[in-house]
Amino acid sequence: MKNFIHFYALIGAYISASLIFPALIAFGSDEIEIGYRLLLYGSTGGFLFFAVLLSIRDEEHHLERSTAILLAVASWVSFPFLIAFPLMDVAGLSLVHSIFQGFSVFTTSGALIFANFQELPKSVLFYLAQFQWLGGFATLITFILVLAPWEIGGLPRVGSASEAASIVASQTRLARYCGGVLRGYTILTVACFALLMLCGISAFNAMTLSFTALSTGGITPVQEELDLLLGNVGMLVLAVFLLIGATSLFWHRNLISLRVDELFKHRESYFLIVGWFILTIWFAYVIGAASGVGHLSFQTMSEGALNAASITTTSGLQSRPGIFALMPVGLILILAVIGGCGFSTSGGVRCFRVGIMLTQAEHELNRLIYPSSVQATRYRSSVLNLDFLKGVWGLFAIWITLLALLGVILSLTGMGFQTAFTAAIAALSNAGPLYGSFWDPSNSTEWPEYYEMSGLQLIILSIAMFLGRLEIIAVFASLALLFNRYR
């Protein structure tokens, strides 16, 4: 228990310290009162968490597998609430709205609860974007060090469980490993920021969009006419970094170090890029036809690239309101359910699971044709064992069942059928902006905005965002560990 408390307090101290950055933005934007309030919340949280750390500072701390899983789930449950309390004060939100917004930004869903978004103070917008970015980093660490080593939810192993156990068993190794991931994550964010600045975008807007791109979130400086803010080149830059955020972290490492043999093993990254390119062409033709251009141009291609990247990475951003409605709604929602690659900040079921299920389906069909043949099921260069396949199919079955259940529950709260299931898909896939009245503008009363939803509906969607981000299975695993420990 002391190890759990130590690491939980350590994470809380970092989150409290990070409040200094939106406070500085507040002081620089002449939002003095908000700046002082943010500093007060940061110093109060920092004092409490630091006091806990000092009380157990002389002991050696390490994490076991069960403690690491419980710590991950507890952090994802509680820290959105800690984000919500300052937000309730500085943005004037109700408690339920603040909790929804806290879960939305920390899970990188990007759904916004504000009715007057254009009047939002810059410091509050930066606050949302920053914690969305930190949520993306927390996603990578949770997947790499907690879920993947023990193949929770059918995640492919990176190394062995013993390697991950050795990392979390030492505070020094854990800090070094997390620092390395954070360094790469930060470098990519700074690169995106610099390129957007070169496109003529202001420093504040470029930083907000950079946070969104690498976390594949949905927080932007404007809610409408993103194409006018970015320009053609800016849309291409944002599309590229959205794809970087949605492809595997280990693929990035192999690409930088030119490990050719390892690069061929990351097929899902190439599938995602090819799918994005095909969807870009489709979007460009549709946008050109709708605008009367009638042919491909640099403008339609850049706008198509951004919207295609937004869909395939589960960001949910649109270059202009209603662009997604030009495409078949079923296709958009299916792509959102599939999501991006493993070990990325995107949401959804993820491409590698879809690839594994299709591979096994092909194998089973071959067995029907050649029942006497003996052939192992392979994905990439690996033989798929039964336990791993159970994990993949188990998570997919639970994901689809939960989606259906959420859709039904939201329908019972007064939402229309299509409205309820679109909201459920957007929440479970962590693609909050994917939901909106743009799907049926002629019947907008059936599509309430997030700020128009009831408290019950917002709580249901908050739970859905949490379960979607934590791969659902990890929650059940933590509950099983608690049951076995205290029964």
Short mmCIF file of N, CA and C in Angstrom, two decimals, residues 36-139:
data_model
loop_
_atom_site.label_atom_id
_atom_site.label_comp_id
_atom_site.label_asym_id
_atom_site.label_seq_id
_atom_site.Cartn_x
_atom_site.Cartn_y
_atom_site.Cartn_z
N TYR A 36 -3.92 33.77 -10.54
CA TYR A 36 -3.73 33.56 -9.10
C TYR A 36 -4.51 32.35 -8.60
N ARG A 37 -5.70 32.14 -9.14
CA ARG A 37 -6.49 30.98 -8.72
C ARG A 37 -5.80 29.68 -9.13
N LEU A 38 -5.27 29.64 -10.34
CA LEU A 38 -4.58 28.43 -10.80
C LEU A 38 -3.34 28.17 -9.94
N LEU A 39 -2.61 29.22 -9.61
CA LEU A 39 -1.45 29.05 -8.74
C LEU A 39 -1.86 28.56 -7.36
N LEU A 40 -3.00 29.03 -6.86
CA LEU A 40 -3.49 28.59 -5.56
C LEU A 40 -3.83 27.10 -5.59
N TYR A 41 -4.52 26.67 -6.64
CA TYR A 41 -4.85 25.25 -6.75
C TYR A 41 -3.59 24.41 -6.91
N GLY A 42 -2.66 24.89 -7.71
CA GLY A 42 -1.42 24.13 -7.92
C GLY A 42 -0.60 24.02 -6.66
N SER A 43 -0.48 25.12 -5.91
CA SER A 43 0.32 25.09 -4.68
C SER A 43 -0.36 24.25 -3.61
N THR A 44 -1.69 24.30 -3.53
CA THR A 44 -2.40 23.48 -2.55
C THR A 44 -2.23 21.99 -2.84
N GLY A 45 -2.46 21.62 -4.10
CA GLY A 45 -2.27 20.22 -4.47
C GLY A 45 -0.83 19.78 -4.31
N GLY A 46 0.11 20.66 -4.71
CA GLY A 46 1.52 20.32 -4.57
C GLY A 46 1.91 20.12 -3.12
N PHE A 47 1.40 20.97 -2.24
CA PHE A 47 1.71 20.85 -0.81
C PHE A 47 1.21 19.52 -0.26
N LEU A 48 -0.04 19.17 -0.58
CA LEU A 48 -0.62 17.93 -0.05
C LEU A 48 0.12 16.70 -0.56
N PHE A 49 0.37 16.65 -1.86
CA PHE A 49 1.05 15.48 -2.42
C PHE A 49 2.51 15.42 -1.97
N PHE A 50 3.15 16.59 -1.90
CA PHE A 50 4.56 16.60 -1.48
C PHE A 50 4.70 16.20 -0.02
N ALA A 51 3.71 16.56 0.80
CA ALA A 51 3.73 16.15 2.21
C ALA A 51 3.66 14.64 2.35
N VAL A 52 2.85 14.02 1.49
CA VAL A 52 2.77 12.55 1.50
C VAL A 52 4.10 11.94 1.09
N LEU A 53 4.73 12.52 0.07
CA LEU A 53 6.03 12.00 -0.38
C LEU A 53 7.09 12.14 0.71
N LEU A 54 7.09 13.24 1.41
CA LEU A 54 8.07 13.43 2.48
C LEU A 54 7.88 12.45 3.63
N SER A 55 6.63 12.05 3.87
CA SER A 55 6.36 11.15 4.99
C SER A 55 6.90 9.75 4.77
N ILE A 56 7.15 9.37 3.51
CA ILE A 56 7.64 8.02 3.22
C ILE A 56 8.89 8.09 2.34
N ARG A 57 9.67 9.16 2.47
CA ARG A 57 10.79 9.38 1.56
C ARG A 57 11.97 8.44 1.83
N ASP A 58 12.11 7.89 3.04
CA ASP A 58 13.29 7.10 3.39
C ASP A 58 13.16 5.63 3.00
N GLU A 59 12.07 5.28 2.35
CA GLU A 59 11.86 3.88 2.00
C GLU A 59 12.08 3.66 0.50
N GLU A 60 12.48 2.43 0.17
CA GLU A 60 12.65 2.05 -1.24
C GLU A 60 11.29 1.65 -1.79
N HIS A 61 10.94 2.24 -2.93
CA HIS A 61 9.61 2.01 -3.48
C HIS A 61 9.71 1.30 -4.82
N HIS A 62 8.81 0.36 -5.02
CA HIS A 62 8.75 -0.37 -6.27
C HIS A 62 7.30 -0.79 -6.51
N LEU A 63 7.02 -1.22 -7.72
CA LEU A 63 5.67 -1.63 -8.10
C LEU A 63 5.68 -3.08 -8.56
N GLU A 64 4.73 -3.83 -8.07
CA GLU A 64 4.48 -5.16 -8.59
C GLU A 64 3.41 -5.07 -9.66
N ARG A 65 3.16 -6.19 -10.33
CA ARG A 65 2.20 -6.18 -11.42
C ARG A 65 0.82 -5.72 -10.94
N SER A 66 0.33 -6.32 -9.87
CA SER A 66 -1.00 -5.99 -9.38
C SER A 66 -1.08 -4.54 -8.95
N THR A 67 -0.04 -4.04 -8.28
CA THR A 67 -0.03 -2.65 -7.82
C THR A 67 0.00 -1.69 -9.00
N ALA A 68 0.75 -2.04 -10.05
CA ALA A 68 0.83 -1.19 -11.23
C ALA A 68 -0.53 -1.07 -11.92
N ILE A 69 -1.26 -2.18 -12.02
CA ILE A 69 -2.59 -2.15 -12.64
C ILE A 69 -3.54 -1.30 -11.81
N LEU A 70 -3.53 -1.50 -10.48
CA LEU A 70 -4.40 -0.72 -9.62
C LEU A 70 -4.05 0.76 -9.66
N LEU A 71 -2.75 1.06 -9.72
CA LEU A 71 -2.32 2.46 -9.78
C LEU A 71 -2.81 3.11 -11.07
N ALA A 72 -2.70 2.39 -12.19
CA ALA A 72 -3.14 2.93 -13.47
C ALA A 72 -4.64 3.24 -13.45
N VAL A 73 -5.43 2.28 -12.99
CA VAL A 73 -6.88 2.48 -12.97
C VAL A 73 -7.27 3.59 -12.00
N ALA A 74 -6.66 3.59 -10.80
CA ALA A 74 -6.97 4.63 -9.82
C ALA A 74 -6.60 6.02 -10.34
N SER A 75 -5.49 6.13 -11.04
CA SER A 75 -5.07 7.43 -11.58
C SER A 75 -6.03 7.91 -12.65
N TRP A 76 -6.43 7.01 -13.55
CA TRP A 76 -7.35 7.40 -14.61
C TRP A 76 -8.73 7.75 -14.07
N VAL A 77 -9.12 7.17 -12.95
CA VAL A 77 -10.41 7.49 -12.34
C VAL A 77 -10.36 8.82 -11.61
N SER A 78 -9.32 9.06 -10.83
CA SER A 78 -9.32 10.18 -9.89
C SER A 78 -8.77 11.48 -10.47
N PHE A 79 -7.76 11.42 -11.34
CA PHE A 79 -7.14 12.67 -11.78
C PHE A 79 -8.05 13.54 -12.65
N PRO A 80 -8.97 12.97 -13.45
CA PRO A 80 -9.95 13.86 -14.09
C PRO A 80 -10.77 14.68 -13.11
N PHE A 81 -11.03 14.11 -11.91
CA PHE A 81 -11.73 14.88 -10.89
C PHE A 81 -10.86 16.03 -10.39
N LEU A 82 -9.56 15.76 -10.22
CA LEU A 82 -8.65 16.82 -9.79
C LEU A 82 -8.54 17.92 -10.84
N ILE A 83 -8.62 17.54 -12.10
CA ILE A 83 -8.62 18.54 -13.18
C ILE A 83 -9.91 19.33 -13.16
N ALA A 84 -11.00 18.69 -12.76
CA ALA A 84 -12.32 19.31 -12.81
C ALA A 84 -12.50 20.43 -11.79
N PHE A 85 -11.92 20.28 -10.60
CA PHE A 85 -12.18 21.26 -9.54
C PHE A 85 -11.66 22.67 -9.88
N PRO A 86 -10.41 22.83 -10.34
CA PRO A 86 -10.01 24.18 -10.77
C PRO A 86 -10.84 24.69 -11.93
N LEU A 87 -11.22 23.78 -12.83
CA LEU A 87 -12.00 24.17 -14.00
C LEU A 87 -13.37 24.69 -13.59
N MET A 88 -13.96 24.08 -12.59
CA MET A 88 -15.27 24.51 -12.10
C MET A 88 -15.19 25.96 -11.59
N ASP A 89 -14.06 26.33 -11.01
CA ASP A 89 -13.90 27.67 -10.46
C ASP A 89 -13.57 28.69 -11.54
N VAL A 90 -12.54 28.43 -12.33
CA VAL A 90 -12.06 29.45 -13.27
C VAL A 90 -12.93 29.57 -14.51
N ALA A 91 -13.67 28.50 -14.87
CA ALA A 91 -14.52 28.56 -16.07
C ALA A 91 -16.00 28.70 -15.74
N GLY A 92 -16.36 28.66 -14.45
CA GLY A 92 -17.74 28.84 -14.06
C GLY A 92 -18.66 27.71 -14.46
N LEU A 93 -18.16 26.47 -14.46
CA LEU A 93 -18.96 25.32 -14.83
C LEU A 93 -19.60 24.69 -13.59
N SER A 94 -20.65 23.93 -13.82
CA SER A 94 -21.23 23.15 -12.74
C SER A 94 -20.34 21.95 -12.45
N LEU A 95 -20.62 21.25 -11.36
CA LEU A 95 -19.80 20.11 -10.97
C LEU A 95 -19.85 19.01 -12.03
N VAL A 96 -21.05 18.68 -12.50
CA VAL A 96 -21.18 17.61 -13.50
C VAL A 96 -20.49 17.99 -14.80
N HIS A 97 -20.68 19.23 -15.23
CA HIS A 97 -20.03 19.69 -16.46
C HIS A 97 -18.50 19.67 -16.31
N SER A 98 -18.01 20.05 -15.15
CA SER A 98 -16.56 20.05 -14.93
C SER A 98 -16.00 18.63 -14.94
N ILE A 99 -16.70 17.69 -14.32
CA ILE A 99 -16.25 16.30 -14.31
C ILE A 99 -16.22 15.74 -15.72
N PHE A 100 -17.28 16.02 -16.49
CA PHE A 100 -17.31 15.57 -17.89
C PHE A 100 -16.13 16.14 -18.65
N GLN A 101 -15.87 17.45 -18.48
CA GLN A 101 -14.77 18.07 -19.20
C GLN A 101 -13.42 17.51 -18.75
N GLY A 102 -13.30 17.20 -17.44
CA GLY A 102 -12.06 16.61 -16.96
C GLY A 102 -11.78 15.26 -17.60
N PHE A 103 -12.79 14.41 -17.68
CA PHE A 103 -12.61 13.11 -18.33
C PHE A 103 -12.37 13.29 -19.83
N SER A 104 -13.04 14.25 -20.43
CA SER A 104 -12.90 14.47 -21.87
C SER A 104 -11.47 14.85 -22.25
N VAL A 105 -10.86 15.76 -21.48
CA VAL A 105 -9.51 16.19 -21.85
C VAL A 105 -8.47 15.16 -21.46
N PHE A 106 -8.60 14.53 -20.29
CA PHE A 106 -7.56 13.60 -19.85
C PHE A 106 -7.57 12.31 -20.67
N THR A 107 -8.72 11.92 -21.18
CA THR A 107 -8.79 10.74 -22.06
C THR A 107 -8.55 11.10 -23.52
N THR A 108 -8.20 12.35 -23.80
CA THR A 108 -7.94 12.90 -25.13
C THR A 108 -9.16 12.78 -26.04
N SER A 109 -10.36 12.76 -25.47
CA SER A 109 -11.57 12.70 -26.30
C SER A 109 -11.85 14.04 -26.96
N GLY A 110 -11.61 15.13 -26.27
CA GLY A 110 -11.74 16.45 -26.88
C GLY A 110 -13.15 16.98 -27.01
N ALA A 111 -14.14 16.36 -26.34
CA ALA A 111 -15.50 16.90 -26.35
C ALA A 111 -15.56 18.13 -25.46
N LEU A 112 -16.19 19.20 -25.94
CA LEU A 112 -16.24 20.46 -25.21
C LEU A 112 -17.64 20.72 -24.67
N ILE A 113 -17.71 21.18 -23.44
CA ILE A 113 -18.98 21.39 -22.75
C ILE A 113 -19.40 22.85 -22.76
N PHE A 114 -18.62 23.73 -23.38
CA PHE A 114 -18.84 25.17 -23.27
C PHE A 114 -19.82 25.66 -24.33
N ALA A 115 -20.82 26.41 -23.86
CA ALA A 115 -21.79 27.00 -24.79
C ALA A 115 -21.21 28.22 -25.48
N ASN A 116 -20.33 28.96 -24.81
CA ASN A 116 -19.71 30.17 -25.35
C ASN A 116 -18.21 29.96 -25.52
N PHE A 117 -17.84 29.02 -26.36
CA PHE A 117 -16.43 28.64 -26.51
C PHE A 117 -15.58 29.82 -26.95
N GLN A 118 -16.10 30.66 -27.84
CA GLN A 118 -15.31 31.77 -28.38
C GLN A 118 -14.94 32.78 -27.30
N GLU A 119 -15.69 32.81 -26.20
CA GLU A 119 -15.41 33.75 -25.11
C GLU A 119 -14.54 33.13 -24.02
N LEU A 120 -14.07 31.92 -24.25
CA LEU A 120 -13.28 31.22 -23.23
C LEU A 120 -11.93 31.90 -23.05
N PRO A 121 -11.51 32.17 -21.82
CA PRO A 121 -10.18 32.78 -21.60
C PRO A 121 -9.07 31.90 -22.17
N LYS A 122 -8.01 32.54 -22.61
CA LYS A 122 -6.89 31.80 -23.21
C LYS A 122 -6.27 30.81 -22.21
N SER A 123 -6.19 31.22 -20.96
CA SER A 123 -5.57 30.35 -19.96
C SER A 123 -6.39 29.08 -19.75
N VAL A 124 -7.71 29.17 -19.82
CA VAL A 124 -8.56 28.00 -19.66
C VAL A 124 -8.41 27.08 -20.86
N LEU A 125 -8.35 27.66 -22.06
CA LEU A 125 -8.15 26.85 -23.27
C LEU A 125 -6.80 26.14 -23.21
N PHE A 126 -5.77 26.85 -22.77
CA PHE A 126 -4.45 26.22 -22.63
C PHE A 126 -4.49 25.13 -21.57
N TYR A 127 -5.21 25.37 -20.48
CA TYR A 127 -5.39 24.38 -19.41
C TYR A 127 -5.96 23.09 -19.98
N LEU A 128 -6.99 23.20 -20.81
CA LEU A 128 -7.61 22.02 -21.42
C LEU A 128 -6.65 21.32 -22.36
N ALA A 129 -5.98 22.08 -23.21
CA ALA A 129 -5.07 21.49 -24.19
C ALA A 129 -3.88 20.82 -23.51
N GLN A 130 -3.36 21.45 -22.45
CA GLN A 130 -2.21 20.87 -21.75
C GLN A 130 -2.55 19.53 -21.11
N PHE A 131 -3.69 19.45 -20.43
CA PHE A 131 -4.05 18.20 -19.77
C PHE A 131 -4.47 17.14 -20.79
N GLN A 132 -4.95 17.57 -21.94
CA GLN A 132 -5.18 16.61 -23.02
C GLN A 132 -3.85 16.01 -23.47
N TRP A 133 -2.83 16.85 -23.58
CA TRP A 133 -1.49 16.40 -23.98
C TRP A 133 -0.90 15.46 -22.93
N LEU A 134 -1.05 15.82 -21.65
CA LEU A 134 -0.57 14.95 -20.58
C LEU A 134 -1.33 13.63 -20.56
N GLY A 135 -2.63 13.67 -20.90
CA GLY A 135 -3.39 12.43 -21.00
C GLY A 135 -2.87 11.52 -22.11
N GLY A 136 -2.40 12.11 -23.20
CA GLY A 136 -1.79 11.31 -24.25
C GLY A 136 -0.52 10.63 -23.78
N PHE A 137 0.31 11.36 -23.03
CA PHE A 137 1.53 10.76 -22.48
C PHE A 137 1.18 9.66 -21.49
N ALA A 138 0.19 9.89 -20.63
CA ALA A 138 -0.23 8.87 -19.67
C ALA A 138 -0.75 7.62 -20.38
N THR A 139 -1.39 7.81 -21.53
CA THR A 139 -1.87 6.67 -22.32
C THR A 139 -0.71 5.79 -22.77
#
